[in-house]
mmCIF file with all atom_site columns, C-alpha atoms in Angstrom:
data_model
loop_
_atom_site.group_PDB
_atom_site.id
_atom_site.type_symbol
_atom_site.label_atom_id
_atom_site.label_alt_id
_atom_site.label_comp_id
_atom_site.label_asym_id
_atom_site.label_entity_id
_atom_site.label_seq_id
_atom_site.pdbx_PDB_ins_code
_atom_site.Cartn_x
_atom_site.Cartn_y
_atom_site.Cartn_z
_atom_site.occupancy
_atom_site.B_iso_or_equiv
_atom_site.pdbx_formal_charge
_atom_site.auth_seq_id
_atom_site.auth_comp_id
_atom_site.auth_asym_id
_atom_site.auth_atom_id
_atom_site.pdbx_PDB_model_num
ATOM 1   C CA . GLU V 1 1   ? -7.502  12.206  10.358 1.00 62.00 ? 227 GLU V CA 1
ATOM 2   C CA . ALA V 1 2   ? -9.235  9.974   13.058 1.00 78.00 ? 228 ALA V CA 1
ATOM 3   C CA . GLY V 1 3   ? -6.660  6.762   14.047 1.00 91.00 ? 229 GLY V CA 1
ATOM 4   C CA . VAL V 1 4   ? -8.191  3.379   15.568 1.00 95.00 ? 230 VAL V CA 1
ATOM 5   C CA . THR V 1 5   ? -10.924 3.767   18.217 1.00 96.00 ? 231 THR V CA 1
ATOM 6   C CA . GLN V 1 6   ? -11.666 1.918   20.845 1.00 97.00 ? 232 GLN V CA 1
ATOM 7   C CA . SER V 1 7   ? -14.347 2.158   23.345 1.00 97.00 ? 233 SER V CA 1
ATOM 8   C CA . PRO V 1 8   ? -14.562 1.804   26.309 1.00 97.00 ? 234 PRO V CA 1
ATOM 9   C CA . THR V 1 9   ? -10.954 2.380   27.619 1.00 96.00 ? 235 THR V CA 1
ATOM 10  C CA . HIS V 1 10  ? -11.743 0.585   31.236 1.00 96.00 ? 236 HIS V CA 1
ATOM 11  C CA . LEU V 1 11  ? -14.092 -1.640  32.621 1.00 96.00 ? 237 LEU V CA 1
ATOM 12  C CA . ILE V 1 12  ? -14.484 -3.672  35.239 1.00 98.00 ? 238 ILE V CA 1
ATOM 13  C CA . LYS V 1 13  ? -16.213 -6.816  35.780 1.00 97.00 ? 239 LYS V CA 1
ATOM 14  C CA . THR V 1 14  ? -16.482 -10.084 37.746 1.00 97.00 ? 240 THR V CA 1
ATOM 15  C CA . ARG V 1 15  ? -16.255 -13.376 37.128 1.00 97.00 ? 241 ARG V CA 1
ATOM 16  C CA . GLY V 1 16  ? -18.829 -15.089 34.970 1.00 97.00 ? 242 GLY V CA 1
ATOM 17  C CA . GLN V 1 17  ? -20.028 -12.074 33.470 1.00 98.00 ? 243 GLN V CA 1
ATOM 18  C CA . GLN V 1 18  ? -19.793 -11.335 29.535 1.00 98.00 ? 244 GLN V CA 1
ATOM 19  C CA . VAL V 1 19  ? -17.979 -8.079  27.308 1.00 98.00 ? 245 VAL V CA 1
ATOM 20  C CA . THR V 1 20  ? -17.961 -6.276  24.929 1.00 98.00 ? 246 THR V CA 1
ATOM 21  C CA . LEU V 1 21  ? -15.141 -4.637  23.468 1.00 98.00 ? 247 LEU V CA 1
ATOM 22  C CA . ARG V 1 22  ? -15.695 -2.298  20.400 1.00 98.00 ? 248 ARG V CA 1
ATOM 23  C CA . CYS V 1 23  ? -13.250 -0.791  17.866 1.00 98.00 ? 249 CYS V CA 1
ATOM 24  C CA . SER V 1 24  ? -13.630 1.899   14.820 1.00 97.00 ? 250 SER V CA 1
ATOM 25  C CA . PRO V 1 25  ? -10.648 1.271   12.039 1.00 95.00 ? 251 PRO V CA 1
ATOM 26  C CA . ILE V 1 26  ? -9.025  4.056   10.508 1.00 93.00 ? 252 ILE V CA 1
ATOM 27  C CA . SER V 1 27  ? -11.432 4.908   7.825  1.00 92.00 ? 253 SER V CA 1
ATOM 28  C CA . GLY V 1 28  ? -10.330 2.998   4.062  1.00 88.00 ? 254 GLY V CA 1
ATOM 29  C CA . HIS V 1 29  ? -9.258  -0.097  6.466  1.00 89.00 ? 255 HIS V CA 1
ATOM 30  C CA . THR V 1 30  ? -10.828 -3.080  6.243  1.00 89.00 ? 256 THR V CA 1
ATOM 31  C CA . SER V 1 31  ? -9.091  -5.116  8.366  1.00 88.00 ? 257 SER V CA 1
ATOM 32  C CA . VAL V 1 32  ? -9.236  -4.964  11.890 1.00 91.00 ? 258 VAL V CA 1
ATOM 33  C CA . TYR V 1 33  ? -6.941  -6.938  14.738 1.00 91.00 ? 259 TYR V CA 1
ATOM 34  C CA . TRP V 1 34  ? -7.494  -8.089  18.102 1.00 94.00 ? 260 TRP V CA 1
ATOM 35  C CA . TYR V 1 35  ? -4.630  -8.581  20.398 1.00 92.00 ? 261 TYR V CA 1
ATOM 36  C CA . GLN V 1 36  ? -4.745  -9.271  24.284 1.00 93.00 ? 262 GLN V CA 1
ATOM 37  C CA . GLN V 1 37  ? -2.044  -7.859  25.831 1.00 89.00 ? 263 GLN V CA 1
ATOM 38  C CA . ALA V 1 38  ? -2.209  -9.449  30.091 1.00 85.00 ? 264 ALA V CA 1
ATOM 39  C CA . LEU V 1 39  ? -0.270  -7.405  31.926 1.00 77.00 ? 265 LEU V CA 1
ATOM 40  C CA . GLY V 1 40  ? 4.084   -8.065  31.615 1.00 69.00 ? 266 GLY V CA 1
ATOM 41  C CA . LEU V 1 41  ? 3.402   -10.103 28.592 1.00 71.00 ? 267 LEU V CA 1
ATOM 42  C CA . GLY V 1 42  ? 3.539   -9.268  25.127 1.00 77.00 ? 268 GLY V CA 1
ATOM 43  C CA . LEU V 1 43  ? 0.661   -9.123  22.525 1.00 85.00 ? 269 LEU V CA 1
ATOM 44  C CA . GLN V 1 44  ? -1.051  -12.085 22.095 1.00 87.00 ? 270 GLN V CA 1
ATOM 45  C CA . PHE V 1 45  ? -3.210  -12.883 18.520 1.00 86.00 ? 271 PHE V CA 1
ATOM 46  C CA . LEU V 1 46  ? -6.476  -13.123 19.246 1.00 92.00 ? 272 LEU V CA 1
ATOM 47  C CA . LEU V 1 47  ? -8.952  -12.951 15.464 1.00 92.00 ? 273 LEU V CA 1
ATOM 48  C CA . TRP V 1 48  ? -7.777  -10.872 12.637 1.00 89.00 ? 274 TRP V CA 1
ATOM 49  C CA . TYR V 1 49  ? -11.360 -9.935  10.764 1.00 90.00 ? 275 TYR V CA 1
ATOM 50  C CA . ASP V 1 50  ? -11.113 -8.725  6.689  1.00 86.00 ? 276 ASP V CA 1
ATOM 51  C CA . GLU V 1 51  ? -14.067 -7.441  4.847  1.00 87.00 ? 277 GLU V CA 1
ATOM 52  C CA . GLY V 1 52  ? -16.586 -9.076  7.195  1.00 91.00 ? 278 GLY V CA 1
ATOM 53  C CA . GLU V 1 53  ? -15.324 -12.389 7.557  1.00 92.00 ? 279 GLU V CA 1
ATOM 54  C CA . GLU V 1 54  ? -12.981 -14.098 10.333 1.00 91.00 ? 280 GLU V CA 1
ATOM 55  C CA . ARG V 1 55  ? -9.753  -14.232 8.214  1.00 86.00 ? 281 ARG V CA 1
ATOM 56  C CA . ASN V 1 56  ? -7.756  -16.111 11.231 1.00 85.00 ? 282 ASN V CA 1
ATOM 57  C CA . ARG V 1 57  ? -8.014  -17.055 15.048 1.00 89.00 ? 283 ARG V CA 1
ATOM 58  C CA . GLY V 1 58  ? -5.597  -17.445 17.755 1.00 88.00 ? 284 GLY V CA 1
ATOM 59  C CA . ASN V 1 59  ? -4.842  -19.867 20.230 1.00 89.00 ? 285 ASN V CA 1
ATOM 60  C CA . PHE V 1 60  ? -7.948  -18.737 22.595 1.00 94.00 ? 286 PHE V CA 1
ATOM 61  C CA . PRO V 1 61  ? -11.468 -20.669 23.537 1.00 96.00 ? 287 PRO V CA 1
ATOM 62  C CA . PRO V 1 62  ? -14.389 -20.126 22.042 1.00 96.00 ? 288 PRO V CA 1
ATOM 63  C CA . ARG V 1 63  ? -15.846 -17.568 24.650 1.00 97.00 ? 289 ARG V CA 1
ATOM 64  C CA . PHE V 1 64  ? -13.492 -14.984 22.719 1.00 97.00 ? 290 PHE V CA 1
ATOM 65  C CA . SER V 1 65  ? -15.760 -14.509 19.677 1.00 97.00 ? 291 SER V CA 1
ATOM 66  C CA . GLY V 1 66  ? -15.996 -11.271 17.539 1.00 96.00 ? 292 GLY V CA 1
ATOM 67  C CA . ARG V 1 67  ? -17.486 -9.851  14.317 1.00 96.00 ? 293 ARG V CA 1
ATOM 68  C CA . GLN V 1 68  ? -16.840 -7.344  11.877 1.00 97.00 ? 294 GLN V CA 1
ATOM 69  C CA . PHE V 1 69  ? -19.820 -5.236  10.523 1.00 97.00 ? 295 PHE V CA 1
ATOM 70  C CA . PRO V 1 70  ? -20.221 -3.603  7.131  1.00 96.00 ? 296 PRO V CA 1
ATOM 71  C CA . ASN V 1 71  ? -18.860 -0.338  7.942  1.00 95.00 ? 297 ASN V CA 1
ATOM 72  C CA . TYR V 1 72  ? -15.537 -2.020  8.940  1.00 95.00 ? 298 TYR V CA 1
ATOM 73  C CA . SER V 1 73  ? -16.434 -1.278  12.998 1.00 97.00 ? 299 SER V CA 1
ATOM 74  C CA . SER V 1 74  ? -15.319 -4.359  15.321 1.00 98.00 ? 300 SER V CA 1
ATOM 75  C CA . GLU V 1 75  ? -16.591 -5.727  18.312 1.00 98.00 ? 301 GLU V CA 1
ATOM 76  C CA . LEU V 1 76  ? -14.572 -8.643  20.387 1.00 98.00 ? 302 LEU V CA 1
ATOM 77  C CA . ASN V 1 77  ? -17.222 -10.033 22.554 1.00 98.00 ? 303 ASN V CA 1
ATOM 78  C CA . VAL V 1 78  ? -16.073 -12.593 25.943 1.00 98.00 ? 304 VAL V CA 1
ATOM 79  C CA . ASN V 1 79  ? -18.460 -14.690 27.421 1.00 97.00 ? 305 ASN V CA 1
ATOM 80  C CA . ALA V 1 80  ? -17.818 -16.697 30.532 1.00 98.00 ? 306 ALA V CA 1
ATOM 81  C CA . LEU V 1 81  ? -15.517 -14.129 31.924 1.00 98.00 ? 307 LEU V CA 1
ATOM 82  C CA . GLU V 1 82  ? -12.280 -15.661 34.055 1.00 97.00 ? 308 GLU V CA 1
ATOM 83  C CA . LEU V 1 83  ? -9.492  -13.639 36.520 1.00 96.00 ? 309 LEU V CA 1
ATOM 84  C CA . GLU V 1 84  ? -7.201  -14.020 34.358 1.00 94.00 ? 310 GLU V CA 1
ATOM 85  C CA . ASP V 1 85  ? -8.987  -12.273 31.090 1.00 96.00 ? 311 ASP V CA 1
ATOM 86  C CA . SER V 1 86  ? -7.858  -9.364  32.523 1.00 96.00 ? 312 SER V CA 1
ATOM 87  C CA . ALA V 1 87  ? -5.708  -7.410  30.433 1.00 95.00 ? 313 ALA V CA 1
ATOM 88  C CA . LEU V 1 88  ? -5.238  -4.515  27.852 1.00 94.00 ? 314 LEU V CA 1
ATOM 89  C CA . TYR V 1 89  ? -7.573  -5.403  24.839 1.00 97.00 ? 315 TYR V CA 1
ATOM 90  C CA . LEU V 1 90  ? -5.968  -3.828  21.676 1.00 95.00 ? 316 LEU V CA 1
ATOM 91  C CA . CYS V 1 91  ? -7.453  -3.355  18.442 1.00 95.00 ? 317 CYS V CA 1
ATOM 92  C CA . ALA V 1 92  ? -5.570  -2.910  14.593 1.00 92.00 ? 318 ALA V CA 1
ATOM 93  C CA . SER V 1 93  ? -6.371  -1.862  11.567 1.00 91.00 ? 319 SER V CA 1
ATOM 94  C CA . SER V 1 94  ? -4.758  -1.566  8.001  1.00 85.00 ? 320 SER V CA 1
ATOM 95  C CA . SER V 1 95  ? -5.501  -1.084  4.356  1.00 77.00 ? 321 SER V CA 1
ATOM 96  C CA . PRO V 1 96  ? -7.096  -3.870  2.706  1.00 66.00 ? 322 PRO V CA 1
ATOM 97  C CA . GLN V 1 97  ? -4.418  -5.523  1.958  1.00 57.00 ? 323 GLN V CA 1
ATOM 98  C CA . GLY V 1 98  ? -3.400  -6.508  5.721  1.00 53.00 ? 324 GLY V CA 1
ATOM 99  C CA . ALA V 1 99  ? 0.008   -6.525  7.267  1.00 52.00 ? 325 ALA V CA 1
ATOM 100 C CA . THR V 1 100 ? 1.971   -7.015  4.338  1.00 54.00 ? 326 THR V CA 1
ATOM 101 C CA . PRO V 1 101 ? 5.539   -5.756  2.660  1.00 45.00 ? 327 PRO V CA 1
ATOM 102 C CA . ASN V 1 102 ? 2.883   -3.682  0.350  1.00 46.00 ? 328 ASN V CA 1
ATOM 103 C CA . THR V 1 103 ? 0.911   -2.344  2.964  1.00 48.00 ? 329 THR V CA 1
ATOM 104 C CA . GLY V 1 104 ? 2.821   -1.920  5.601  1.00 54.00 ? 330 GLY V CA 1
ATOM 105 C CA . GLU V 1 105 ? 2.279   -1.219  9.101  1.00 71.00 ? 331 GLU V CA 1
ATOM 106 C CA . LEU V 1 106 ? -0.316  -2.125  11.730 1.00 81.00 ? 332 LEU V CA 1
ATOM 107 C CA . PHE V 1 107 ? -2.187  0.776   13.098 1.00 87.00 ? 333 PHE V CA 1
ATOM 108 C CA . PHE V 1 108 ? -3.511  0.446   16.594 1.00 90.00 ? 334 PHE V CA 1
ATOM 109 C CA . GLY V 1 109 ? -5.941  2.093   19.257 1.00 93.00 ? 335 GLY V CA 1
ATOM 110 C CA . GLU V 1 110 ? -4.981  2.851   22.822 1.00 92.00 ? 336 GLU V CA 1
ATOM 111 C CA . GLY V 1 111 ? -6.878  -0.198  23.905 1.00 95.00 ? 337 GLY V CA 1
ATOM 112 C CA . SER V 1 112 ? -9.615  -1.531  26.540 1.00 97.00 ? 338 SER V CA 1
ATOM 113 C CA . ARG V 1 113 ? -8.543  -2.559  29.789 1.00 96.00 ? 339 ARG V CA 1
ATOM 114 C CA . LEU V 1 114 ? -10.911 -4.987  31.331 1.00 97.00 ? 340 LEU V CA 1
ATOM 115 C CA . THR V 1 115 ? -10.445 -6.044  34.911 1.00 97.00 ? 341 THR V CA 1
ATOM 116 C CA . VAL V 1 116 ? -12.666 -9.071  36.024 1.00 97.00 ? 342 VAL V CA 1
ATOM 117 C CA . LEU V 1 117 ? -12.345 -9.352  39.891 1.00 96.00 ? 343 LEU V CA 1
ATOM 118 C CA . GLY T 2 1   ? 1.673   -20.639 22.509 1.00 38.00 ? 251 GLY T CA 1
ATOM 119 C CA . GLU T 2 2   ? 3.196   -18.676 19.499 1.00 45.00 ? 252 GLU T CA 1
ATOM 120 C CA . SER T 2 3   ? 5.618   -16.297 20.263 1.00 48.00 ? 253 SER T CA 1
ATOM 121 C CA . VAL T 2 4   ? 8.273   -14.914 18.821 1.00 54.00 ? 254 VAL T CA 1
ATOM 122 C CA . GLY T 2 5   ? 11.063  -14.681 21.727 1.00 50.00 ? 255 GLY T CA 1
ATOM 123 C CA . LEU T 2 6   ? 13.487  -12.048 22.686 1.00 42.00 ? 256 LEU T CA 1
ATOM 124 C CA . HIS T 2 7   ? 16.569  -12.327 24.644 1.00 43.00 ? 257 HIS T CA 1
ATOM 125 C CA . LEU T 2 8   ? 16.494  -9.649  26.877 1.00 47.00 ? 258 LEU T CA 1
ATOM 126 C CA . PRO T 2 9   ? 12.849  -8.341  28.570 1.00 81.00 ? 259 PRO T CA 1
ATOM 127 C CA . THR T 2 10  ? 14.763  -5.182  29.958 1.00 88.00 ? 260 THR T CA 1
ATOM 128 C CA . LEU T 2 11  ? 17.112  -2.901  28.645 1.00 92.00 ? 261 LEU T CA 1
ATOM 129 C CA . SER T 2 12  ? 19.115  0.384   30.820 1.00 95.00 ? 262 SER T CA 1
ATOM 130 C CA . VAL T 2 13  ? 21.129  3.006   28.476 1.00 96.00 ? 263 VAL T CA 1
ATOM 131 C CA . GLN T 2 14  ? 23.077  5.788   28.971 1.00 96.00 ? 264 GLN T CA 1
ATOM 132 C CA . GLU T 2 15  ? 21.124  9.132   27.304 1.00 97.00 ? 265 GLU T CA 1
ATOM 133 C CA . GLY T 2 16  ? 22.936  9.476   24.257 1.00 96.00 ? 266 GLY T CA 1
ATOM 134 C CA . ASP T 2 17  ? 24.380  6.158   23.710 1.00 96.00 ? 267 ASP T CA 1
ATOM 135 C CA . ASN T 2 18  ? 22.796  3.330   21.174 1.00 97.00 ? 268 ASN T CA 1
ATOM 136 C CA . SER T 2 19  ? 20.760  1.264   22.374 1.00 96.00 ? 269 SER T CA 1
ATOM 137 C CA . ILE T 2 20  ? 20.522  -2.651  20.760 1.00 96.00 ? 270 ILE T CA 1
ATOM 138 C CA . ILE T 2 21  ? 17.048  -4.712  21.342 1.00 95.00 ? 271 ILE T CA 1
ATOM 139 C CA . ASN T 2 22  ? 17.463  -7.840  20.372 1.00 93.00 ? 272 ASN T CA 1
ATOM 140 C CA . CYS T 2 23  ? 14.703  -10.894 19.190 1.00 91.00 ? 273 CYS T CA 1
ATOM 141 C CA . ALA T 2 24  ? 14.409  -14.785 18.197 1.00 90.00 ? 274 ALA T CA 1
ATOM 142 C CA . TYR T 2 25  ? 11.314  -15.266 15.510 1.00 88.00 ? 275 TYR T CA 1
ATOM 143 C CA . SER T 2 26  ? 10.727  -19.081 14.802 1.00 82.00 ? 276 SER T CA 1
ATOM 144 C CA . ASN T 2 27  ? 9.128   -19.426 11.765 1.00 85.00 ? 277 ASN T CA 1
ATOM 145 C CA . SER T 2 28  ? 11.321  -19.859 9.385  1.00 84.00 ? 278 SER T CA 1
ATOM 146 C CA . ALA T 2 29  ? 8.738   -18.760 6.631  1.00 84.00 ? 279 ALA T CA 1
ATOM 147 C CA . SER T 2 30  ? 7.804   -15.521 8.205  1.00 86.00 ? 280 SER T CA 1
ATOM 148 C CA . ASP T 2 31  ? 8.137   -13.134 5.323  1.00 84.00 ? 281 ASP T CA 1
ATOM 149 C CA . TYR T 2 32  ? 8.318   -9.761  6.794  1.00 88.00 ? 282 TYR T CA 1
ATOM 150 C CA . PHE T 2 33  ? 9.263   -8.344  10.414 1.00 91.00 ? 283 PHE T CA 1
ATOM 151 C CA . ILE T 2 34  ? 8.023   -4.908  12.011 1.00 91.00 ? 284 ILE T CA 1
ATOM 152 C CA . TRP T 2 35  ? 9.050   -3.405  14.954 1.00 93.00 ? 285 TRP T CA 1
ATOM 153 C CA . TYR T 2 36  ? 6.723   -1.290  17.421 1.00 92.00 ? 286 TYR T CA 1
ATOM 154 C CA . LYS T 2 37  ? 7.197   0.778   20.191 1.00 93.00 ? 287 LYS T CA 1
ATOM 155 C CA . GLN T 2 38  ? 4.656   0.858   23.334 1.00 90.00 ? 288 GLN T CA 1
ATOM 156 C CA . GLU T 2 39  ? 4.738   3.751   25.634 1.00 89.00 ? 289 GLU T CA 1
ATOM 157 C CA . SER T 2 40  ? 3.331   3.519   28.692 1.00 84.00 ? 290 SER T CA 1
ATOM 158 C CA . GLY T 2 41  ? -0.772  4.059   28.655 1.00 80.00 ? 291 GLY T CA 1
ATOM 159 C CA . LYS T 2 42  ? -0.560  3.828   24.739 1.00 85.00 ? 292 LYS T CA 1
ATOM 160 C CA . GLY T 2 43  ? -1.482  0.988   21.656 1.00 86.00 ? 293 GLY T CA 1
ATOM 161 C CA . PRO T 2 44  ? 1.966   -0.352  19.883 1.00 89.00 ? 294 PRO T CA 1
ATOM 162 C CA . GLN T 2 45  ? 3.160   2.668   16.815 1.00 89.00 ? 295 GLN T CA 1
ATOM 163 C CA . PHE T 2 46  ? 5.044   1.186   14.140 1.00 87.00 ? 296 PHE T CA 1
ATOM 164 C CA . ILE T 2 47  ? 9.092   1.842   14.196 1.00 91.00 ? 297 ILE T CA 1
ATOM 165 C CA . ILE T 2 48  ? 10.492  0.001   11.118 1.00 92.00 ? 298 ILE T CA 1
ATOM 166 C CA . ASP T 2 49  ? 9.716   -2.708  9.139  1.00 91.00 ? 299 ASP T CA 1
ATOM 167 C CA . ILE T 2 50  ? 11.581  -5.198  6.876  1.00 92.00 ? 300 ILE T CA 1
ATOM 168 C CA . ARG T 2 51  ? 11.307  -7.359  3.967  1.00 90.00 ? 301 ARG T CA 1
ATOM 169 C CA . SER T 2 52  ? 12.860  -11.187 4.528  1.00 90.00 ? 302 SER T CA 1
ATOM 170 C CA . ASN T 2 53  ? 14.855  -10.551 0.931  1.00 91.00 ? 303 ASN T CA 1
ATOM 171 C CA . MET T 2 54  ? 16.879  -7.773  2.885  1.00 94.00 ? 304 MET T CA 1
ATOM 172 C CA . ASP T 2 55  ? 19.343  -7.742  5.826  1.00 95.00 ? 305 ASP T CA 1
ATOM 173 C CA . LYS T 2 56  ? 19.084  -4.481  6.965  1.00 97.00 ? 306 LYS T CA 1
ATOM 174 C CA . ARG T 2 57  ? 16.964  -1.411  6.412  1.00 96.00 ? 307 ARG T CA 1
ATOM 175 C CA . GLN T 2 58  ? 17.509  2.004   8.333  1.00 96.00 ? 308 GLN T CA 1
ATOM 176 C CA . GLY T 2 59  ? 15.270  4.702   9.261  1.00 93.00 ? 309 GLY T CA 1
ATOM 177 C CA . GLN T 2 60  ? 15.977  8.128   11.424 1.00 91.00 ? 310 GLN T CA 1
ATOM 178 C CA . ARG T 2 61  ? 18.498  7.022   13.579 1.00 95.00 ? 311 ARG T CA 1
ATOM 179 C CA . VAL T 2 62  ? 17.173  3.336   13.598 1.00 97.00 ? 312 VAL T CA 1
ATOM 180 C CA . THR T 2 63  ? 17.875  0.409   11.965 1.00 97.00 ? 313 THR T CA 1
ATOM 181 C CA . VAL T 2 64  ? 17.079  -2.756  11.354 1.00 97.00 ? 314 VAL T CA 1
ATOM 182 C CA . LEU T 2 65  ? 18.990  -5.983  10.957 1.00 97.00 ? 315 LEU T CA 1
ATOM 183 C CA . LEU T 2 66  ? 17.825  -9.501  9.693  1.00 96.00 ? 316 LEU T CA 1
ATOM 184 C CA . ASN T 2 67  ? 19.673  -12.411 10.518 1.00 95.00 ? 317 ASN T CA 1
ATOM 185 C CA . LYS T 2 68  ? 17.318  -15.804 8.511  1.00 92.00 ? 318 LYS T CA 1
ATOM 186 C CA . THR T 2 69  ? 20.156  -17.577 8.967  1.00 92.00 ? 319 THR T CA 1
ATOM 187 C CA . VAL T 2 70  ? 19.864  -17.824 12.642 1.00 93.00 ? 320 VAL T CA 1
ATOM 188 C CA . LYS T 2 71  ? 16.123  -16.178 12.810 1.00 92.00 ? 321 LYS T CA 1
ATOM 189 C CA . HIS T 2 72  ? 16.708  -13.498 14.378 1.00 93.00 ? 322 HIS T CA 1
ATOM 190 C CA . LEU T 2 73  ? 16.202  -9.659  14.058 1.00 94.00 ? 323 LEU T CA 1
ATOM 191 C CA . SER T 2 74  ? 17.528  -6.744  16.139 1.00 96.00 ? 324 SER T CA 1
ATOM 192 C CA . LEU T 2 75  ? 16.971  -2.791  16.373 1.00 97.00 ? 325 LEU T CA 1
ATOM 193 C CA . GLN T 2 76  ? 19.356  -0.348  16.722 1.00 98.00 ? 326 GLN T CA 1
ATOM 194 C CA . ILE T 2 77  ? 18.753  3.228   18.073 1.00 97.00 ? 327 ILE T CA 1
ATOM 195 C CA . ALA T 2 78  ? 21.325  6.007   17.568 1.00 97.00 ? 328 ALA T CA 1
ATOM 196 C CA . ALA T 2 79  ? 21.613  8.664   20.068 1.00 97.00 ? 329 ALA T CA 1
ATOM 197 C CA . THR T 2 80  ? 19.200  6.978   22.743 1.00 97.00 ? 330 THR T CA 1
ATOM 198 C CA . GLN T 2 81  ? 17.035  10.155  23.849 1.00 96.00 ? 331 GLN T CA 1
ATOM 199 C CA . PRO T 2 82  ? 14.963  9.830   26.985 1.00 95.00 ? 332 PRO T CA 1
ATOM 200 C CA . GLY T 2 83  ? 11.466  9.890   24.950 1.00 95.00 ? 333 GLY T CA 1
ATOM 201 C CA . ASP T 2 84  ? 13.205  6.677   23.504 1.00 97.00 ? 334 ASP T CA 1
ATOM 202 C CA . SER T 2 85  ? 11.936  4.769   26.886 1.00 96.00 ? 335 SER T CA 1
ATOM 203 C CA . ALA T 2 86  ? 9.155   2.351   26.295 1.00 94.00 ? 336 ALA T CA 1
ATOM 204 C CA . VAL T 2 87  ? 8.698   -0.992  25.749 1.00 92.00 ? 337 VAL T CA 1
ATOM 205 C CA . TYR T 2 88  ? 9.863   -2.355  22.079 1.00 94.00 ? 338 TYR T CA 1
ATOM 206 C CA . PHE T 2 89  ? 8.104   -5.772  20.615 1.00 91.00 ? 339 PHE T CA 1
ATOM 207 C CA . CYS T 2 90  ? 9.187   -7.057  17.196 1.00 91.00 ? 340 CYS T CA 1
ATOM 208 C CA . ALA T 2 91  ? 6.461   -9.167  15.685 1.00 89.00 ? 341 ALA T CA 1
ATOM 209 C CA . GLU T 2 92  ? 6.862   -11.607 12.389 1.00 88.00 ? 342 GLU T CA 1
ATOM 210 C CA . VAL T 2 93  ? 3.888   -11.269 9.721  1.00 82.00 ? 343 VAL T CA 1
ATOM 211 C CA . ASN T 2 94  ? 3.240   -14.893 8.663  1.00 73.00 ? 344 ASN T CA 1
ATOM 212 C CA . GLN T 2 95  ? 1.958   -16.088 5.126  1.00 66.00 ? 345 GLN T CA 1
ATOM 213 C CA . GLY T 2 96  ? -1.216  -16.104 6.378  1.00 66.00 ? 346 GLY T CA 1
ATOM 214 C CA . GLY T 2 97  ? -0.616  -12.428 7.065  1.00 66.00 ? 347 GLY T CA 1
ATOM 215 C CA . LYS T 2 98  ? -0.923  -12.719 11.031 1.00 71.00 ? 348 LYS T CA 1
ATOM 216 C CA . LEU T 2 99  ? 0.947   -10.357 13.156 1.00 77.00 ? 349 LEU T CA 1
ATOM 217 C CA . ILE T 2 100 ? 2.981   -12.772 16.239 1.00 81.00 ? 350 ILE T CA 1
ATOM 218 C CA . PHE T 2 101 ? 4.337   -10.808 18.842 1.00 83.00 ? 351 PHE T CA 1
ATOM 219 C CA . GLY T 2 102 ? 7.046   -11.127 21.050 1.00 79.00 ? 352 GLY T CA 1
ATOM 220 C CA . GLN T 2 103 ? 7.456   -10.974 24.933 1.00 76.00 ? 353 GLN T CA 1
ATOM 221 C CA . GLY T 2 104 ? 8.762   -7.190  24.618 1.00 87.00 ? 354 GLY T CA 1
ATOM 222 C CA . THR T 2 105 ? 12.054  -5.522  25.726 1.00 91.00 ? 355 THR T CA 1
ATOM 223 C CA . GLU T 2 106 ? 11.613  -2.031  27.928 1.00 91.00 ? 356 GLU T CA 1
ATOM 224 C CA . LEU T 2 107 ? 14.192  0.169   27.387 1.00 95.00 ? 357 LEU T CA 1
ATOM 225 C CA . SER T 2 108 ? 15.001  2.738   29.858 1.00 95.00 ? 358 SER T CA 1
ATOM 226 C CA . VAL T 2 109 ? 17.238  5.729   29.317 1.00 96.00 ? 359 VAL T CA 1
ATOM 227 C CA . LYS T 2 110 ? 19.074  7.737   31.765 1.00 93.00 ? 360 LYS T CA 1
ATOM 228 C CA . PRO T 2 111 ? 19.719  10.914  31.660 1.00 88.00 ? 361 PRO T CA 1
#
């Protein structure tokens, strides 16, 4: 069974540009989470989508946005890139109930490493 | 911002010794906690979880302890092996289902 897949794996952008990152969850999973992991820091929660709806959002500016498609894949968009947006962006998926004691874990992809110059 | 704090950013242990990684969480209403392991260049992987109605849970070579009184979580790894070298994150799940991660502790195992 395929795990969570993310694309692209690496990309380089310049300040002010826009970027779109993509995530395909594990088959059967309806929840998708996005996290930002800056170098040397922990995972900061960005967004949670479930059944096509945004369920929760972390403390990030509006230029971070996303969506979830009917097939449960997801995109993360970042506009007006800034140097501090350089990070590993991780996507995770879980079964329909989300990360609860009844369903267990989130399954993470390998991430998209964004470098902003 | 939101975070679950960790006491030690790095931990170095000798192969075969036991490792203890600590974590302090902030939200007393969180009811579910997870430990993740992240090897270099990879996404986090689930290790073990624990519900708030438990104070201890054991897995294969790993034990998680939860002390709700002081909002403290720990991960114990028995007979640490070189393959255990990684960054370990604790995470709490709040009532909205959002997973909040700590800073991470880098475990280094010396042969």
